[in-house]
Every structure is written in C-alpha cells, then in structure tokens.
C-alpha cells in the first residue's frame, strides 16, 4: 500500500491529478506546493536538501512533475492534522482553478 492510500481523500485527489494532462498537472502542482510551503510553514530549502541526500531515483507517476513530487515528499512527513488541512485546501484550489478555467 502506498503511503497516501491511508488517507481516502488524498488518494482520491491524487487519482484525479494522475488523470489530468501534463499541463494541468503542472498548474495544480504549483498550487499544491504553495499550500504546503506557505500555509504549513515549511522551509523549502531544508526540505530540498533532505531530498538531495537520497541516493535512489524516483520512478513514480508523480515524479514526472517536480512541484508535485516535491509537495508529496513534504506532505508524506507532515502530521495527520496538517495533511488533512492540505488535502482540503488542495481540493478548494482545484475547484477554484476550474472556476477560473485554468484547467
């Protein structure tokens, strides 16, 4: 089981994102990264330095979009309450993106 499958809402959101075309994935991923970094008070430089120490290559579908991969790596290590908050905010960003016809 993948880590995000433990959260039904997050799993459903990621299934939705996976179904998007590449351009839409990029738009959505930028929103997600902004939520994770700005609203969860994440120091992005510290987080990126942690990733750079990993010696393995990522080959997951979401690794094709750098902002999405980065966001999910950060999200994976957040407490459940913060994950739930990010999921709700991410869902609202997706809805707003459709309303603004960005997607």
JSON list of C-alpha atoms in Angstrom, two decimals:
[
{"chain": "A", "resi": 1, "resn": "UNK", "atom": "CA", "xyz": [0.00, 0.00, 0.00]},
{"chain": "A", "resi": 2, "resn": "UNK", "atom": "CA", "xyz": [1.26, 3.46, -0.89]},
{"chain": "A", "resi": 3, "resn": "UNK", "atom": "CA", "xyz": [1.56, 5.96, 1.96]},
{"chain": "A", "resi": 4, "resn": "UNK", "atom": "CA", "xyz": [-1.16, 8.23, 0.59]},
{"chain": "A", "resi": 5, "resn": "UNK", "atom": "CA", "xyz": [-3.66, 5.40, 0.28]},
{"chain": "A", "resi": 6, "resn": "UNK", "atom": "CA", "xyz": [-4.07, 5.58, 4.08]},
{"chain": "A", "resi": 7, "resn": "UNK", "atom": "CA", "xyz": [-5.95, 8.85, 3.53]},
{"chain": "A", "resi": 8, "resn": "UNK", "atom": "CA", "xyz": [-9.00, 8.26, 1.32]},
{"chain": "A", "resi": 9, "resn": "UNK", "atom": "CA", "xyz": [-9.43, 11.91, 0.34]},
{"chain": "A", "resi": 10, "resn": "UNK", "atom": "CA", "xyz": [-5.75, 12.31, -0.55]},
{"chain": "A", "resi": 11, "resn": "UNK", "atom": "CA", "xyz": [-5.81, 9.07, -2.51]},
{"chain": "A", "resi": 12, "resn": "UNK", "atom": "CA", "xyz": [-8.86, 10.21, -4.49]},
{"chain": "A", "resi": 13, "resn": "UNK", "atom": "CA", "xyz": [-7.29, 13.61, -5.17]},
{"chain": "A", "resi": 14, "resn": "UNK", "atom": "CA", "xyz": [-4.10, 12.02, -6.42]},
{"chain": "A", "resi": 15, "resn": "UNK", "atom": "CA", "xyz": [-6.06, 9.66, -8.65]},
{"chain": "A", "resi": 16, "resn": "UNK", "atom": "CA", "xyz": [-7.76, 12.74, -10.10]},
{"chain": "A", "resi": 17, "resn": "UNK", "atom": "CA", "xyz": [-4.45, 14.56, -10.59]},
{"chain": "A", "resi": 18, "resn": "UNK", "atom": "CA", "xyz": [-2.97, 11.49, -12.26]},
{"chain": "A", "resi": 19, "resn": "UNK", "atom": "CA", "xyz": [-5.80, 11.57, -14.81]},
{"chain": "A", "resi": 20, "resn": "UNK", "atom": "CA", "xyz": [-5.02, 15.17, -15.86]},
{"chain": "A", "resi": 21, "resn": "UNK", "atom": "CA", "xyz": [-2.96, 16.10, -18.88]},
{"chain": "A", "resi": 22, "resn": "UNK", "atom": "CA", "xyz": [0.62, 17.23, -18.25]},
{"chain": "A", "resi": 23, "resn": "UNK", "atom": "CA", "xyz": [-0.11, 20.97, -18.47]},
{"chain": "A", "resi": 24, "resn": "UNK", "atom": "CA", "xyz": [-2.93, 20.71, -15.94]},
{"chain": "A", "resi": 25, "resn": "UNK", "atom": "CA", "xyz": [-0.77, 18.61, -13.63]},
{"chain": "A", "resi": 26, "resn": "UNK", "atom": "CA", "xyz": [1.80, 21.41, -13.65]},
{"chain": "A", "resi": 27, "resn": "UNK", "atom": "CA", "xyz": [-0.80, 24.08, -12.82]},
{"chain": "A", "resi": 28, "resn": "UNK", "atom": "CA", "xyz": [-2.29, 22.03, -9.99]},
{"chain": "A", "resi": 29, "resn": "UNK", "atom": "CA", "xyz": [1.13, 21.05, -8.67]},
{"chain": "A", "resi": 30, "resn": "UNK", "atom": "CA", "xyz": [2.18, 24.67, -8.36]},
{"chain": "A", "resi": 31, "resn": "UNK", "atom": "CA", "xyz": [-0.92, 25.32, -6.23]},
{"chain": "A", "resi": 32, "resn": "UNK", "atom": "CA", "xyz": [-0.15, 22.33, -4.04]},
{"chain": "A", "resi": 33, "resn": "UNK", "atom": "CA", "xyz": [3.45, 23.38, -3.49]},
{"chain": "A", "resi": 34, "resn": "UNK", "atom": "CA", "xyz": [2.34, 26.88, -2.49]},
{"chain": "A", "resi": 35, "resn": "UNK", "atom": "CA", "xyz": [-0.11, 25.45, 0.04]},
{"chain": "A", "resi": 36, "resn": "UNK", "atom": "CA", "xyz": [2.44, 23.08, 1.54]},
{"chain": "A", "resi": 37, "resn": "UNK", "atom": "CA", "xyz": [5.23, 25.65, 1.77]},
{"chain": "A", "resi": 38, "resn": "UNK", "atom": "CA", "xyz": [3.31, 28.80, 2.71]},
{"chain": "A", "resi": 39, "resn": "UNK", "atom": "CA", "xyz": [0.45, 27.51, 4.81]},
{"chain": "A", "resi": 40, "resn": "UNK", "atom": "CA", "xyz": [2.34, 24.77, 6.64]},
{"chain": "A", "resi": 41, "resn": "UNK", "atom": "CA", "xyz": [5.37, 26.98, 7.30]},
{"chain": "A", "resi": 42, "resn": "UNK", "atom": "CA", "xyz": [7.77, 24.62, 5.57]},
{"chain": "A", "resi": 43, "resn": "UNK", "atom": "CA", "xyz": [11.34, 25.72, 4.92]},
{"chain": "A", "resi": 44, "resn": "UNK", "atom": "CA", "xyz": [11.65, 24.60, 1.33]},
{"chain": "A", "resi": 45, "resn": "UNK", "atom": "CA", "xyz": [15.45, 24.87, 1.29]},
{"chain": "A", "resi": 46, "resn": "UNK", "atom": "CA", "xyz": [15.74, 22.47, 4.23]},
{"chain": "A", "resi": 47, "resn": "UNK", "atom": "CA", "xyz": [13.31, 20.05, 2.63]},
{"chain": "A", "resi": 48, "resn": "UNK", "atom": "CA", "xyz": [15.06, 20.10, -0.73]},
{"chain": "A", "resi": 49, "resn": "UNK", "atom": "CA", "xyz": [18.41, 19.45, 0.92]},
{"chain": "A", "resi": 50, "resn": "UNK", "atom": "CA", "xyz": [16.92, 16.32, 2.54]},
{"chain": "A", "resi": 51, "resn": "UNK", "atom": "CA", "xyz": [15.81, 15.04, -0.86]},
{"chain": "A", "resi": 52, "resn": "UNK", "atom": "CA", "xyz": [19.20, 15.68, -2.42]},
{"chain": "A", "resi": 53, "resn": "UNK", "atom": "CA", "xyz": [20.80, 13.27, 0.08]},
{"chain": "A", "resi": 54, "resn": "UNK", "atom": "CA", "xyz": [18.72, 10.38, -1.22]},
{"chain": "A", "resi": 55, "resn": "UNK", "atom": "CA", "xyz": [20.70, 8.05, -3.43]},
{"chain": "A", "resi": 56, "resn": "UNK", "atom": "CA", "xyz": [17.74, 6.41, -5.12]},
{"chain": "A", "resi": 57, "resn": "UNK", "atom": "CA", "xyz": [15.84, 7.51, -8.15]},
{"chain": "A", "resi": 58, "resn": "UNK", "atom": "CA", "xyz": [12.13, 8.05, -8.05]},
{"chain": "A", "resi": 59, "resn": "UNK", "atom": "CA", "xyz": [10.04, 6.39, -10.72]},
{"chain": "A", "resi": 60, "resn": "UNK", "atom": "CA", "xyz": [6.52, 7.11, -9.52]},
{"chain": "A", "resi": 61, "resn": "UNK", "atom": "CA", "xyz": [3.97, 8.69, -11.85]},
{"chain": "A", "resi": 62, "resn": "UNK", "atom": "CA", "xyz": [4.02, 11.95, -9.86]},
{"chain": "A", "resi": 63, "resn": "UNK", "atom": "CA", "xyz": [7.80, 12.29, -10.07]},
{"chain": "A", "resi": 64, "resn": "UNK", "atom": "CA", "xyz": [7.38, 13.47, -13.66]},
{"chain": "A", "resi": 65, "resn": "UNK", "atom": "CA", "xyz": [6.22, 16.85, -12.30]},
{"chain": "A", "resi": 66, "resn": "UNK", "atom": "CA", "xyz": [8.85, 18.34, -9.99]},
{"chain": "A", "resi": 67, "resn": "UNK", "atom": "CA", "xyz": [6.47, 20.53, -7.95]},
{"chain": "A", "resi": 68, "resn": "UNK", "atom": "CA", "xyz": [4.13, 17.60, -7.40]},
{"chain": "A", "resi": 69, "resn": "UNK", "atom": "CA", "xyz": [6.91, 15.24, -6.40]},
{"chain": "A", "resi": 70, "resn": "UNK", "atom": "CA", "xyz": [8.39, 17.81, -4.00]},
{"chain": "A", "resi": 71, "resn": "UNK", "atom": "CA", "xyz": [5.00, 18.59, -2.46]},
{"chain": "A", "resi": 72, "resn": "UNK", "atom": "CA", "xyz": [4.17, 14.96, -1.90]},
{"chain": "A", "resi": 73, "resn": "UNK", "atom": "CA", "xyz": [7.55, 14.19, -0.36]},
{"chain": "A", "resi": 74, "resn": "UNK", "atom": "CA", "xyz": [6.99, 17.03, 2.12]},
{"chain": "A", "resi": 75, "resn": "UNK", "atom": "CA", "xyz": [3.35, 16.09, 2.69]},
{"chain": "A", "resi": 76, "resn": "UNK", "atom": "CA", "xyz": [4.30, 12.48, 3.43]},
{"chain": "A", "resi": 77, "resn": "UNK", "atom": "CA", "xyz": [6.14, 13.56, 6.58]},
{"chain": "A", "resi": 78, "resn": "UNK", "atom": "CA", "xyz": [3.59, 16.04, 7.92]},
{"chain": "A", "resi": 79, "resn": "UNK", "atom": "CA", "xyz": [1.40, 15.20, 10.91]},
{"chain": "A", "resi": 80, "resn": "UNK", "atom": "CA", "xyz": [-2.05, 13.85, 10.01]},
{"chain": "A", "resi": 81, "resn": "UNK", "atom": "CA", "xyz": [-3.81, 17.07, 11.02]},
{"chain": "A", "resi": 82, "resn": "UNK", "atom": "CA", "xyz": [-1.66, 19.08, 8.61]},
{"chain": "A", "resi": 83, "resn": "UNK", "atom": "CA", "xyz": [-2.13, 16.50, 5.86]},
{"chain": "A", "resi": 84, "resn": "UNK", "atom": "CA", "xyz": [-5.89, 16.78, 6.29]},
{"chain": "A", "resi": 85, "resn": "UNK", "atom": "CA", "xyz": [-5.67, 20.57, 6.10]},
{"chain": "A", "resi": 86, "resn": "UNK", "atom": "CA", "xyz": [-3.56, 20.43, 2.94]},
{"chain": "A", "resi": 87, "resn": "UNK", "atom": "CA", "xyz": [-5.97, 17.99, 1.30]},
{"chain": "A", "resi": 88, "resn": "UNK", "atom": "CA", "xyz": [-8.93, 20.29, 1.98]},
{"chain": "A", "resi": 89, "resn": "UNK", "atom": "CA", "xyz": [-7.05, 23.35, 0.72]},
{"chain": "A", "resi": 90, "resn": "UNK", "atom": "CA", "xyz": [-5.80, 21.47, -2.32]},
{"chain": "A", "resi": 91, "resn": "UNK", "atom": "CA", "xyz": [-9.35, 20.41, -3.16]},
{"chain": "A", "resi": 92, "resn": "UNK", "atom": "CA", "xyz": [-10.53, 24.02, -2.91]},
{"chain": "A", "resi": 93, "resn": "UNK", "atom": "CA", "xyz": [-7.66, 25.12, -5.19]},
{"chain": "A", "resi": 94, "resn": "UNK", "atom": "CA", "xyz": [-8.69, 22.54, -7.77]},
{"chain": "A", "resi": 95, "resn": "UNK", "atom": "CA", "xyz": [-12.28, 23.79, -7.65]},
{"chain": "A", "resi": 96, "resn": "UNK", "atom": "CA", "xyz": [-11.09, 27.41, -7.95]},
{"chain": "A", "resi": 97, "resn": "UNK", "atom": "CA", "xyz": [-8.83, 26.50, -10.88]},
{"chain": "A", "resi": 98, "resn": "UNK", "atom": "CA", "xyz": [-11.80, 25.03, -12.71]},
{"chain": "A", "resi": 99, "resn": "UNK", "atom": "CA", "xyz": [-13.90, 28.07, -11.84]},
{"chain": "A", "resi": 100, "resn": "UNK", "atom": "CA", "xyz": [-11.18, 30.34, -13.26]},
{"chain": "A", "resi": 101, "resn": "UNK", "atom": "CA", "xyz": [-10.88, 28.00, -16.24]},
{"chain": "A", "resi": 102, "resn": "UNK", "atom": "CA", "xyz": [-7.19, 27.36, -15.59]},
{"chain": "A", "resi": 103, "resn": "UNK", "atom": "CA", "xyz": [-7.93, 23.66, -16.05]}
]
